[in-house]
Short mmCIF file of C-alpha atoms in Angstrom, two decimals:
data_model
loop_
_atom_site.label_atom_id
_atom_site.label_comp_id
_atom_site.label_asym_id
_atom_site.label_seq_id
_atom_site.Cartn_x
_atom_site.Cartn_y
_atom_site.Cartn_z
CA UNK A 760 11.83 24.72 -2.55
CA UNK A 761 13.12 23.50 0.74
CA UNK A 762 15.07 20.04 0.68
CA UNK A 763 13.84 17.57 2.92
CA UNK A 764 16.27 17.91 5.73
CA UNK A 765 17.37 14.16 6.88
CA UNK A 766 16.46 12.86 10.45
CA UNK A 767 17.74 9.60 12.08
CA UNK A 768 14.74 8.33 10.58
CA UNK A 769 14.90 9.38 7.33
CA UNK A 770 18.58 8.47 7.06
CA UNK A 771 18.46 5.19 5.31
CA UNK A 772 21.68 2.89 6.81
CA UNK A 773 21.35 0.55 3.62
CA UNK A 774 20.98 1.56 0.09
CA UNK A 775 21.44 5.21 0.43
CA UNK A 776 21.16 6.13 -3.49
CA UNK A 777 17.85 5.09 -3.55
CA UNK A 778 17.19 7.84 -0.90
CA UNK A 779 16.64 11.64 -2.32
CA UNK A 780 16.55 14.90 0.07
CA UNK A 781 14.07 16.45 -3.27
CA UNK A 782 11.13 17.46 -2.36
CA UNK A 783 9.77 17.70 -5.49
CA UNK A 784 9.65 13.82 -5.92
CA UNK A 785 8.01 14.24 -2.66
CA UNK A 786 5.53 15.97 -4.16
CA UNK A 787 4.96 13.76 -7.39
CA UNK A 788 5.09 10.49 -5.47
CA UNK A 789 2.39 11.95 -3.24
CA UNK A 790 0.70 13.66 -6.17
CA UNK A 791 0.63 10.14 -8.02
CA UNK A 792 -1.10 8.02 -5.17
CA UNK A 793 -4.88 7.11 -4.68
CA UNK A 794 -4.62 5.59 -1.18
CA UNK A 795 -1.96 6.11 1.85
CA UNK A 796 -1.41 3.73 4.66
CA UNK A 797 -1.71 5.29 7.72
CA UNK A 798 0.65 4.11 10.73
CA UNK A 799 -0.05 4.64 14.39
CA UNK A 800 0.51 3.59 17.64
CA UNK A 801 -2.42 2.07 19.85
CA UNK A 802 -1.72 0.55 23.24
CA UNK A 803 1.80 0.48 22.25
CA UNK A 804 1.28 -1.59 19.27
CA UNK A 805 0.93 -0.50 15.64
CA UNK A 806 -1.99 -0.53 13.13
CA UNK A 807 -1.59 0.28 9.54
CA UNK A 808 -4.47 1.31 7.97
CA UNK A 809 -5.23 2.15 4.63
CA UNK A 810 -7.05 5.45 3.92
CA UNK A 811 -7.52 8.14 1.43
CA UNK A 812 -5.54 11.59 1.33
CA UNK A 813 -4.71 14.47 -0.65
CA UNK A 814 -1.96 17.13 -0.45
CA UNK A 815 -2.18 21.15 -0.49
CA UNK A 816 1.25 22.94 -0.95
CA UNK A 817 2.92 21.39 2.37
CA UNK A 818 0.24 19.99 4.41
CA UNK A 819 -1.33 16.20 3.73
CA UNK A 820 -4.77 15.95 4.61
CA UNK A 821 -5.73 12.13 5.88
CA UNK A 822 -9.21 10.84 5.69
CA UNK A 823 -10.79 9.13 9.05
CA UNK A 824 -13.74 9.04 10.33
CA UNK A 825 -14.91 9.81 13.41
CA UNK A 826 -16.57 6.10 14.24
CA UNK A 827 -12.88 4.55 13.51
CA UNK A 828 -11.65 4.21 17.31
CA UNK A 829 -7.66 4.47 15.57
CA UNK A 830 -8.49 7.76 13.96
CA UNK A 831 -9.28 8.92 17.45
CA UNK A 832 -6.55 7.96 19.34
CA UNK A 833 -4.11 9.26 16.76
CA UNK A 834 -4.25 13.47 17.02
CA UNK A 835 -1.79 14.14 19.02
CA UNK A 836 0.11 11.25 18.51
CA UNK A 837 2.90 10.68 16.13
CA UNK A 838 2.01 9.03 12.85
CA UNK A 839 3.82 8.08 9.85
CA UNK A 840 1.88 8.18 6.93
CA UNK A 841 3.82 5.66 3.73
CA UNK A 842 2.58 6.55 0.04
CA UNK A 843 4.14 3.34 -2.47
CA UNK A 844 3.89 3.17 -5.60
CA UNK A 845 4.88 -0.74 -7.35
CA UNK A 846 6.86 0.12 -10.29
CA UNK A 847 7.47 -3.23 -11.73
CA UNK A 848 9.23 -6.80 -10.13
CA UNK A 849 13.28 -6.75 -10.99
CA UNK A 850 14.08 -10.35 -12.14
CA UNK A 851 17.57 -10.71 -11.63
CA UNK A 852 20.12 -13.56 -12.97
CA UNK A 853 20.85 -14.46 -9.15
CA UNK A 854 17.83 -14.84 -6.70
CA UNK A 855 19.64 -12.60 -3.77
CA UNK A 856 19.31 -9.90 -6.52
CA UNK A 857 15.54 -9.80 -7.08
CA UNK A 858 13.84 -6.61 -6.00
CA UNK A 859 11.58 -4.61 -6.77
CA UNK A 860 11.15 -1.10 -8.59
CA UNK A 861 9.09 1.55 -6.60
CA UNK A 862 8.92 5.26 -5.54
CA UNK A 863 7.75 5.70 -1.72
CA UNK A 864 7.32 8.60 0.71
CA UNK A 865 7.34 7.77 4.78
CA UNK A 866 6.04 10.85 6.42
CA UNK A 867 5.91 11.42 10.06
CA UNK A 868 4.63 13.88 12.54
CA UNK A 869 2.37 14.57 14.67
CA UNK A 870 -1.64 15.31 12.84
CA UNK A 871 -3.71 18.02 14.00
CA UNK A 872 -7.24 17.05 13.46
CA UNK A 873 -9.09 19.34 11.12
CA UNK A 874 -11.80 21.79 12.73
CA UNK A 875 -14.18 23.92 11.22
CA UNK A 876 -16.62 23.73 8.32
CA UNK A 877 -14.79 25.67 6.15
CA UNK A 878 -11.38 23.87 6.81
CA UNK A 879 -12.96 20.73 6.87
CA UNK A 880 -14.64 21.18 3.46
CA UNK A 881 -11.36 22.18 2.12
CA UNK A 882 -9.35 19.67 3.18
CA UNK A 883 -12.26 16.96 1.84
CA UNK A 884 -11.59 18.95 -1.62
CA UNK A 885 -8.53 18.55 -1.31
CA UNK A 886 -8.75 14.68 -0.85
CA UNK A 887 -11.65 14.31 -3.26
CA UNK A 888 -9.60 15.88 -6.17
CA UNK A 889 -7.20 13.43 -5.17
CA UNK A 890 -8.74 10.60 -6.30
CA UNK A 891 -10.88 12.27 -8.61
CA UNK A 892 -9.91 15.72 -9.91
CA UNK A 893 -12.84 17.02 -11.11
CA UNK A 894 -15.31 15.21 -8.79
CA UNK A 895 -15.61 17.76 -6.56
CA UNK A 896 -17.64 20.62 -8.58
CA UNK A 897 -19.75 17.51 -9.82
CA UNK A 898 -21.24 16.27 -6.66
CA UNK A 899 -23.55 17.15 -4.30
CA UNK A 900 -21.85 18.92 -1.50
CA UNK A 901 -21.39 17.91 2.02
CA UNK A 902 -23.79 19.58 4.80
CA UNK A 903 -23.11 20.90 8.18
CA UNK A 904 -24.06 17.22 9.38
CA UNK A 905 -21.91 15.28 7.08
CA UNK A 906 -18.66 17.69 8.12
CA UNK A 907 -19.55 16.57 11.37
CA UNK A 908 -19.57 13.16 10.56
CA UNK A 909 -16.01 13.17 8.96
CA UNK A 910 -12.44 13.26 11.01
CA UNK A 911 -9.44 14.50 8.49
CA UNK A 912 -6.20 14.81 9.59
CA UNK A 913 -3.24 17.60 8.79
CA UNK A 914 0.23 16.28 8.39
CA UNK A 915 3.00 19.14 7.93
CA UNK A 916 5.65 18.06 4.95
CA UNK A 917 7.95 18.55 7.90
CA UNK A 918 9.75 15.47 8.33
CA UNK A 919 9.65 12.60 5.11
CA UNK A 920 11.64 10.71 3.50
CA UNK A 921 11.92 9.44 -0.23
CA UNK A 922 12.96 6.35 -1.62
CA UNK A 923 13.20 5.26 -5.58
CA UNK A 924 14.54 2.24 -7.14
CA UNK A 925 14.59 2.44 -10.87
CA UNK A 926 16.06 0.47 -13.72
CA UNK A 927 17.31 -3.05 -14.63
CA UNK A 928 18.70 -5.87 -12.00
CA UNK A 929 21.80 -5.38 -10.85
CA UNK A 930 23.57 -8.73 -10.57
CA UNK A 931 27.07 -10.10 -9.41
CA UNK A 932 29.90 -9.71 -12.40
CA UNK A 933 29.95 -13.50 -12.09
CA UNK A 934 26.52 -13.99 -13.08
CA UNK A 935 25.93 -12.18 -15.88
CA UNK A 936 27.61 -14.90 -18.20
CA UNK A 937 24.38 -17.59 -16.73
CA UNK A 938 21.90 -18.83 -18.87
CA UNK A 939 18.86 -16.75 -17.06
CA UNK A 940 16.80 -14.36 -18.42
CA UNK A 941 16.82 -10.80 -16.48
CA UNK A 942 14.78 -7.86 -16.44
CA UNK A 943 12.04 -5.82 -15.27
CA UNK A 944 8.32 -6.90 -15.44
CA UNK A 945 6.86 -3.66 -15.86
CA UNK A 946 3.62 -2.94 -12.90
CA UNK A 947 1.67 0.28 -13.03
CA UNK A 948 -1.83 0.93 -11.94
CA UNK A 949 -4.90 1.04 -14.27
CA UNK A 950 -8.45 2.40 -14.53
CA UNK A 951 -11.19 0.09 -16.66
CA UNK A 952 -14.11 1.34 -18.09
CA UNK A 953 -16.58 3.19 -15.13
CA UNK A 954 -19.44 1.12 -14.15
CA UNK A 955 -22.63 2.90 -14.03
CA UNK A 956 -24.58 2.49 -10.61
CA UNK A 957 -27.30 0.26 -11.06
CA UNK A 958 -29.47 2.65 -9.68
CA UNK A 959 -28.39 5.20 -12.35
CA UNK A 960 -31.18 7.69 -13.66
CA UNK A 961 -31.42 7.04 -17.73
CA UNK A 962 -29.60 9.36 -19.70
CA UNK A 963 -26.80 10.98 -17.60
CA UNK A 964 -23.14 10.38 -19.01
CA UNK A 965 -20.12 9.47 -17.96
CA UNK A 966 -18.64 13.10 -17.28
CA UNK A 967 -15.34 13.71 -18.91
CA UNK A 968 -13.25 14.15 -15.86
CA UNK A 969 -13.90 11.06 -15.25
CA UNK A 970 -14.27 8.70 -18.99
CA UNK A 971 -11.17 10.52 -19.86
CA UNK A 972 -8.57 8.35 -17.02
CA UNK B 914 -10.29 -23.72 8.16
CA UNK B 915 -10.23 -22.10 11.62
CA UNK B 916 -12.34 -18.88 11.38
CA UNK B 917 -10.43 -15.56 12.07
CA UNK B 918 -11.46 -15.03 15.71
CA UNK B 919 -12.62 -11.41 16.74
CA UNK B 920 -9.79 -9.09 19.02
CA UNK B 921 -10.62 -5.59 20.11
CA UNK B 922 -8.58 -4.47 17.27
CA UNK B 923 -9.92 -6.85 14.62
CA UNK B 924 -13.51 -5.51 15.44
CA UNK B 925 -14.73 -2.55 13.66
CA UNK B 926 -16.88 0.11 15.61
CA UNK B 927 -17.91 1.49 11.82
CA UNK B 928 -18.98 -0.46 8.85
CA UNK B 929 -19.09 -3.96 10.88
CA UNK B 930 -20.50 -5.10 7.06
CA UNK B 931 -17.34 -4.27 5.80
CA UNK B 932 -15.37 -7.45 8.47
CA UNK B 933 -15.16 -11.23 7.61
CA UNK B 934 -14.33 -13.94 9.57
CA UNK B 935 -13.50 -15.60 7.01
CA UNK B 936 -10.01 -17.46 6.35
CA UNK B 937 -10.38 -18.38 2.75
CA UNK B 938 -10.77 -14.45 2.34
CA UNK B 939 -7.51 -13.42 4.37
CA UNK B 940 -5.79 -15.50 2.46
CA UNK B 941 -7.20 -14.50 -1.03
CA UNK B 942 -6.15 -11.44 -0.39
CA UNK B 943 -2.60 -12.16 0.80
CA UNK B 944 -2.07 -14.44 -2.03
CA UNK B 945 -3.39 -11.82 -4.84
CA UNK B 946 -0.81 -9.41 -3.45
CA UNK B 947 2.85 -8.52 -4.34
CA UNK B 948 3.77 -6.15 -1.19
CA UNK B 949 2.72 -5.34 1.95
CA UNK B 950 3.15 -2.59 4.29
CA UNK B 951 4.99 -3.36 7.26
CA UNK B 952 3.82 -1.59 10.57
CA UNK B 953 6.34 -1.38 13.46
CA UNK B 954 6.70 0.47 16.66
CA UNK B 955 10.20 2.34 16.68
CA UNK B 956 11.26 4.49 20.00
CA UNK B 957 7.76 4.88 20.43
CA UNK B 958 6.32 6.03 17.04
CA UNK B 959 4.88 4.40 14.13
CA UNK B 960 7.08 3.28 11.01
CA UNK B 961 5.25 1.57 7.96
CA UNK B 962 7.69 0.05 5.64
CA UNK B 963 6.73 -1.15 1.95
CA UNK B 964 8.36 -4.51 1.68
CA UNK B 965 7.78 -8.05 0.07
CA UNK B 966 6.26 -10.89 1.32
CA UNK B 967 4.67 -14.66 1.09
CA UNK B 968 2.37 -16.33 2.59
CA UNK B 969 2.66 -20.53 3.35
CA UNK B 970 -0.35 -21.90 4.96
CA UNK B 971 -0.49 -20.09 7.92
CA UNK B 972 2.27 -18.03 7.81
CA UNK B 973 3.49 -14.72 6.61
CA UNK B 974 6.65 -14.29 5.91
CA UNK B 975 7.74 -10.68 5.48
CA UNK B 976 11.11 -9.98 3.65
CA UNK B 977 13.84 -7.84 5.42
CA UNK B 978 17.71 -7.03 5.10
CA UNK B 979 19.84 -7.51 7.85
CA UNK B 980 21.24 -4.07 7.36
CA UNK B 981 17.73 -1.93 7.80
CA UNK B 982 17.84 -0.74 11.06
CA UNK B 983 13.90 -0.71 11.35
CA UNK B 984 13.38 -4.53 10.76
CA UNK B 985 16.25 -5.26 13.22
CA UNK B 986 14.25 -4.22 16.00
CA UNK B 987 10.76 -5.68 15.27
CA UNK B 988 11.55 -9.39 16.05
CA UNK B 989 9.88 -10.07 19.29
CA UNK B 990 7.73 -7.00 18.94
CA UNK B 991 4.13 -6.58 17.76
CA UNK B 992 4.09 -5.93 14.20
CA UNK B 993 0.81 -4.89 12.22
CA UNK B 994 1.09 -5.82 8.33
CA UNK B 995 -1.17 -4.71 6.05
CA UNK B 996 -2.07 -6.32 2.41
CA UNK B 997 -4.56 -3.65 0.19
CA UNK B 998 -6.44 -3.96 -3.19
CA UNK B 999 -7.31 -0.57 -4.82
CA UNK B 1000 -10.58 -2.58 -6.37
CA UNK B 1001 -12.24 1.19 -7.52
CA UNK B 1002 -13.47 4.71 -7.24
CA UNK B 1003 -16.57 4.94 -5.72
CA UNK B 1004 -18.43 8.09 -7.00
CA UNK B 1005 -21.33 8.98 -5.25
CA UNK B 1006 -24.41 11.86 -6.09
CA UNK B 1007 -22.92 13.24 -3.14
CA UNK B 1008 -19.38 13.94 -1.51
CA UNK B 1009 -20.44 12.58 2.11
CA UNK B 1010 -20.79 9.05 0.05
CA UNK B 1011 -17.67 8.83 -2.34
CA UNK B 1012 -15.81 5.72 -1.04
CA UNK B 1013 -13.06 3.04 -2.13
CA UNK B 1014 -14.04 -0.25 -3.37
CA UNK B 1015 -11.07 -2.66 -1.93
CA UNK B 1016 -10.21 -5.31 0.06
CA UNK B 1017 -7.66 -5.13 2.92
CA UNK B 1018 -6.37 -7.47 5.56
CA UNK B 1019 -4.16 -6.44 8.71
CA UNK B 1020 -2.31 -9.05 10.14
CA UNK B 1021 -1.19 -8.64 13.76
CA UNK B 1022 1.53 -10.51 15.80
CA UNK B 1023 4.94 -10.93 17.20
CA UNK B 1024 7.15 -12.12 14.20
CA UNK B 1025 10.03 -14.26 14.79
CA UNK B 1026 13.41 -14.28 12.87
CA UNK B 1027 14.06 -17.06 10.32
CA UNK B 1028 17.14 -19.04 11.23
CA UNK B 1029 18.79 -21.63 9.64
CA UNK B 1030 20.14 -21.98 6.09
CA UNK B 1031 17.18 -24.27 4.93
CA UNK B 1032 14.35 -22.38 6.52
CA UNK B 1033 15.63 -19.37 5.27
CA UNK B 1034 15.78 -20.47 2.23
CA UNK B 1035 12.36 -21.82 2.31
CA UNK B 1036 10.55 -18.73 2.86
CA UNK B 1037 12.77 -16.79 0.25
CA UNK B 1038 11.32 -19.44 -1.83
CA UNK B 1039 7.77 -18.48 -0.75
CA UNK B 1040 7.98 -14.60 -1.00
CA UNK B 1041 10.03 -15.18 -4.46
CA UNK B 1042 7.18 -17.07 -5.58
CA UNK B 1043 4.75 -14.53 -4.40
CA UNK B 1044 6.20 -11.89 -5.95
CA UNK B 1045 7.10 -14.35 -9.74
CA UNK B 1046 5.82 -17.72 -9.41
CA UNK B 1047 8.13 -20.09 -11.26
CA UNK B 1048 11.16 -17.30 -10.61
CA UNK B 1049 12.76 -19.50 -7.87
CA UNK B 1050 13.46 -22.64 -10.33
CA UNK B 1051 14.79 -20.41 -12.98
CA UNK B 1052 17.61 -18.42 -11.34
CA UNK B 1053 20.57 -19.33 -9.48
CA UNK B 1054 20.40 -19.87 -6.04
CA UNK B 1055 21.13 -18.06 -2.89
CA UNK B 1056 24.62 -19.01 -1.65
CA UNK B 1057 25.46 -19.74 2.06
CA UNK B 1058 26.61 -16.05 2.30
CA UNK B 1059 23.82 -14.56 0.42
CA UNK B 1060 21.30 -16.44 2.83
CA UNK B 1061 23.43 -14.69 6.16
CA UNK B 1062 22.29 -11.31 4.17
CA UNK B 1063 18.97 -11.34 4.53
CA UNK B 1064 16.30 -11.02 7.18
CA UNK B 1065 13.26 -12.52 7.15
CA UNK B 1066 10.44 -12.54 9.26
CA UNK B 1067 7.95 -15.74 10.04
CA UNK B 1068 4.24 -14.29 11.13
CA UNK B 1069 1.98 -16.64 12.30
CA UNK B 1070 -1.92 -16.21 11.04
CA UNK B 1071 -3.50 -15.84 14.78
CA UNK B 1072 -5.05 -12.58 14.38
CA UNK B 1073 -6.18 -10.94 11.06
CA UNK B 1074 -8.62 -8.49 10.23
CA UNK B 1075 -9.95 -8.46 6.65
CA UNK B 1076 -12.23 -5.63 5.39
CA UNK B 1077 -13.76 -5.80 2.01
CA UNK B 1078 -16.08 -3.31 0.15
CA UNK B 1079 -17.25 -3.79 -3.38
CA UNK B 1080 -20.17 -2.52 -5.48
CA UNK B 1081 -22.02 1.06 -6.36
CA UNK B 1082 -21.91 3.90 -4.18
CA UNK B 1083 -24.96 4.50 -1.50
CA UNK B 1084 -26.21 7.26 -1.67
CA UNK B 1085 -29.17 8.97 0.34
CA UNK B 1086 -32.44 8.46 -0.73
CA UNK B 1087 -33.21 11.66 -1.83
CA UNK B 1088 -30.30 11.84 -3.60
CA UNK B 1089 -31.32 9.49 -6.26
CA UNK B 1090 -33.16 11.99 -8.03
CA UNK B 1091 -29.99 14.37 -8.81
CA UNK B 1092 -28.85 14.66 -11.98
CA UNK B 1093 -25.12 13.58 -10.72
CA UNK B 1094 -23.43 10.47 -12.62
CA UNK B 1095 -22.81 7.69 -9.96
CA UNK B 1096 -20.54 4.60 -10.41
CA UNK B 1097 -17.76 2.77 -9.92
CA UNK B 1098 -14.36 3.92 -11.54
CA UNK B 1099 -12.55 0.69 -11.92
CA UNK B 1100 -8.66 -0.02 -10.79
CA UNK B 1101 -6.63 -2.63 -10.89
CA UNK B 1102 -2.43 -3.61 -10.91
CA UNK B 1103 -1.67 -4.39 -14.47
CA UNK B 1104 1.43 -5.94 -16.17
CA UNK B 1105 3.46 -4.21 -18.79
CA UNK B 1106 5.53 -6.07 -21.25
CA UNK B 1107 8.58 -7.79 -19.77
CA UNK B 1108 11.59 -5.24 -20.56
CA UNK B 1109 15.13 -7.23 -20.65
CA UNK B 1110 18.20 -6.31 -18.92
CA UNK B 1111 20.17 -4.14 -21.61
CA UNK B 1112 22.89 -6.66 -20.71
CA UNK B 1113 21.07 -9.83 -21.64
CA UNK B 1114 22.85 -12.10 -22.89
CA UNK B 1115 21.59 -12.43 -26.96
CA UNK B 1116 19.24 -15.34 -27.22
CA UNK B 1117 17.82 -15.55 -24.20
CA UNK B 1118 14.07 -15.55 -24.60
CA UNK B 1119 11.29 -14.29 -22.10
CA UNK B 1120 10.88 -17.76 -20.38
CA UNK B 1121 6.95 -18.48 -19.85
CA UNK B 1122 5.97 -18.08 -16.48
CA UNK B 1123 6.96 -14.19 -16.69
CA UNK B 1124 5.28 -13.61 -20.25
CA UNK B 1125 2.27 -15.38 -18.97
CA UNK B 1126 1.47 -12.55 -16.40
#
């Protein structure tokens, strides 16, 4: 498996051990998320957005649509694509020392826009198992009209970088001998129990890929 | 409380249903948050950095270190920040319709640097409460030197978006009849139990405002 190779970009200046050249954590932090947030450029300023995504092999697939004016502009434009995930608050003895633990992956590059039925349905599979592995087979799939209605990007795994903080605060030597609790308040994401639609026909269950997150 | 006045950017060309004007809801959402994604324009291209942040009336404040490169260069640029809620998975009969439930505000503007010892240390005190209200009383305070190591950026409230969806899927009429489970997969940010610093002083018990959460 190729390392990610660093770029000026990707080269952090400040806290370098939280950076990792493995692209395998690449992979899980990606593999992990639900949602991405999507950075371009427009009219020289920049818009993060917050989108859905999914990843095949080396390629991440981001959801637009074609009736978002940003999703437009950005083929052919450099974006850089952040995936976070909020670990837990680090509750240090000293309040310079509070932080937070989280795993992260900034990718950048430049999108192609996904053409084609057959590409485009693949890449929406790709997404939909994302946030919902299993969803895809269970649903009613997308006509010729929908594809047409749907922009997804392709981002190569060319260019990324990684960034983990783990573990307990790390205070001054001074400070450890202060009368302050320290730790780590534990934050992960949950699911709750689904919520039938309203408009639900009588009688069809909850299927197991999804009762069972 | 000044409505959030419409921009180019602020106004959605899709899902115009989706927008509020609405103050009271920017700032609901800020205030339910613990980071933010920081958008900023470097040589050219897009950067979005995870990072902390408070909110006091009407401003952001957006935490930084005076030794990443990326937030040195954003003062007196346009800066895009963006607060999400993953509120659900919306499961549709059919693909075309699977959504997010969430809510979402972009905040855009031209930050300026804090300066001054007792600013500074006023909006560490907001995004420290953001992040652990009741943290900033408990644990020792930033020293003159400390204070010179951090950025932090003020962001005034001018121009938000906020986009919000919430409830089932929609589907297409004529998929109502399929005999596909629809719904709403709950999510939501959850807090573990509070795990102490392995070198915690014995005795020191989990004060209240952090076993509370």
């Amino acid at each position: 498996m190729k390392p990610l190779s660093a770029t000026p970009r990707t080269s952090l200046g400040r806290y370098p051990e939280r950076s990792t050249p493995d692209r395998a954590a690449l992979y899980d932090i990606l593999d992990a998320g639900l949602i991405c947030h999507l950075g371009i450029v427009v009219n020289g300023t920049p818009r993060v957005i917050p989108t859905c995504y999914g990843r095949l092999d080396d390629t991440l697939y981001v959801h637009g649509s074609t009736g978002a004016s940003s999703m437009m502009t950005a083929p052919s434009q450099e974006v850089c694509v952040t995936v976070t995930h909020l670990d837990g608050l680090v509750l240090a003895r000293s309040l310079f020392h509070h932080s937070i633990n989280y795993r992260s992956a900034m990718v950048y590059g430049v999108p192609s826009p996904v053409t084609g039925d057959d590409e485009k349905r693949a890449a929406l599979r790709v997404i939909t198992e994302q946030l919902a592995p299993g969803q895809w087979d269970a649903a009613r799939q997308p006509t010729r009209k929908e594809l047409a209605g749907v922009a997804v990007l392709a981002l190569p795994l060319d260019e990324a970088s990684v960034k983990v903080r783990q573990g307990p605060p790390g205070d001054d030597d001074e400070d450890y001998a202060l009368p302050v609790w320290a730790g780590v308040l534990p934050v992960r994401q949950a699911f709750g129990a689904p919520v039938p639609d309203p408009a639900l026909t009588p009688g069809i269950p909850v299927p197991a890929h999804i009762a069972a997150r």
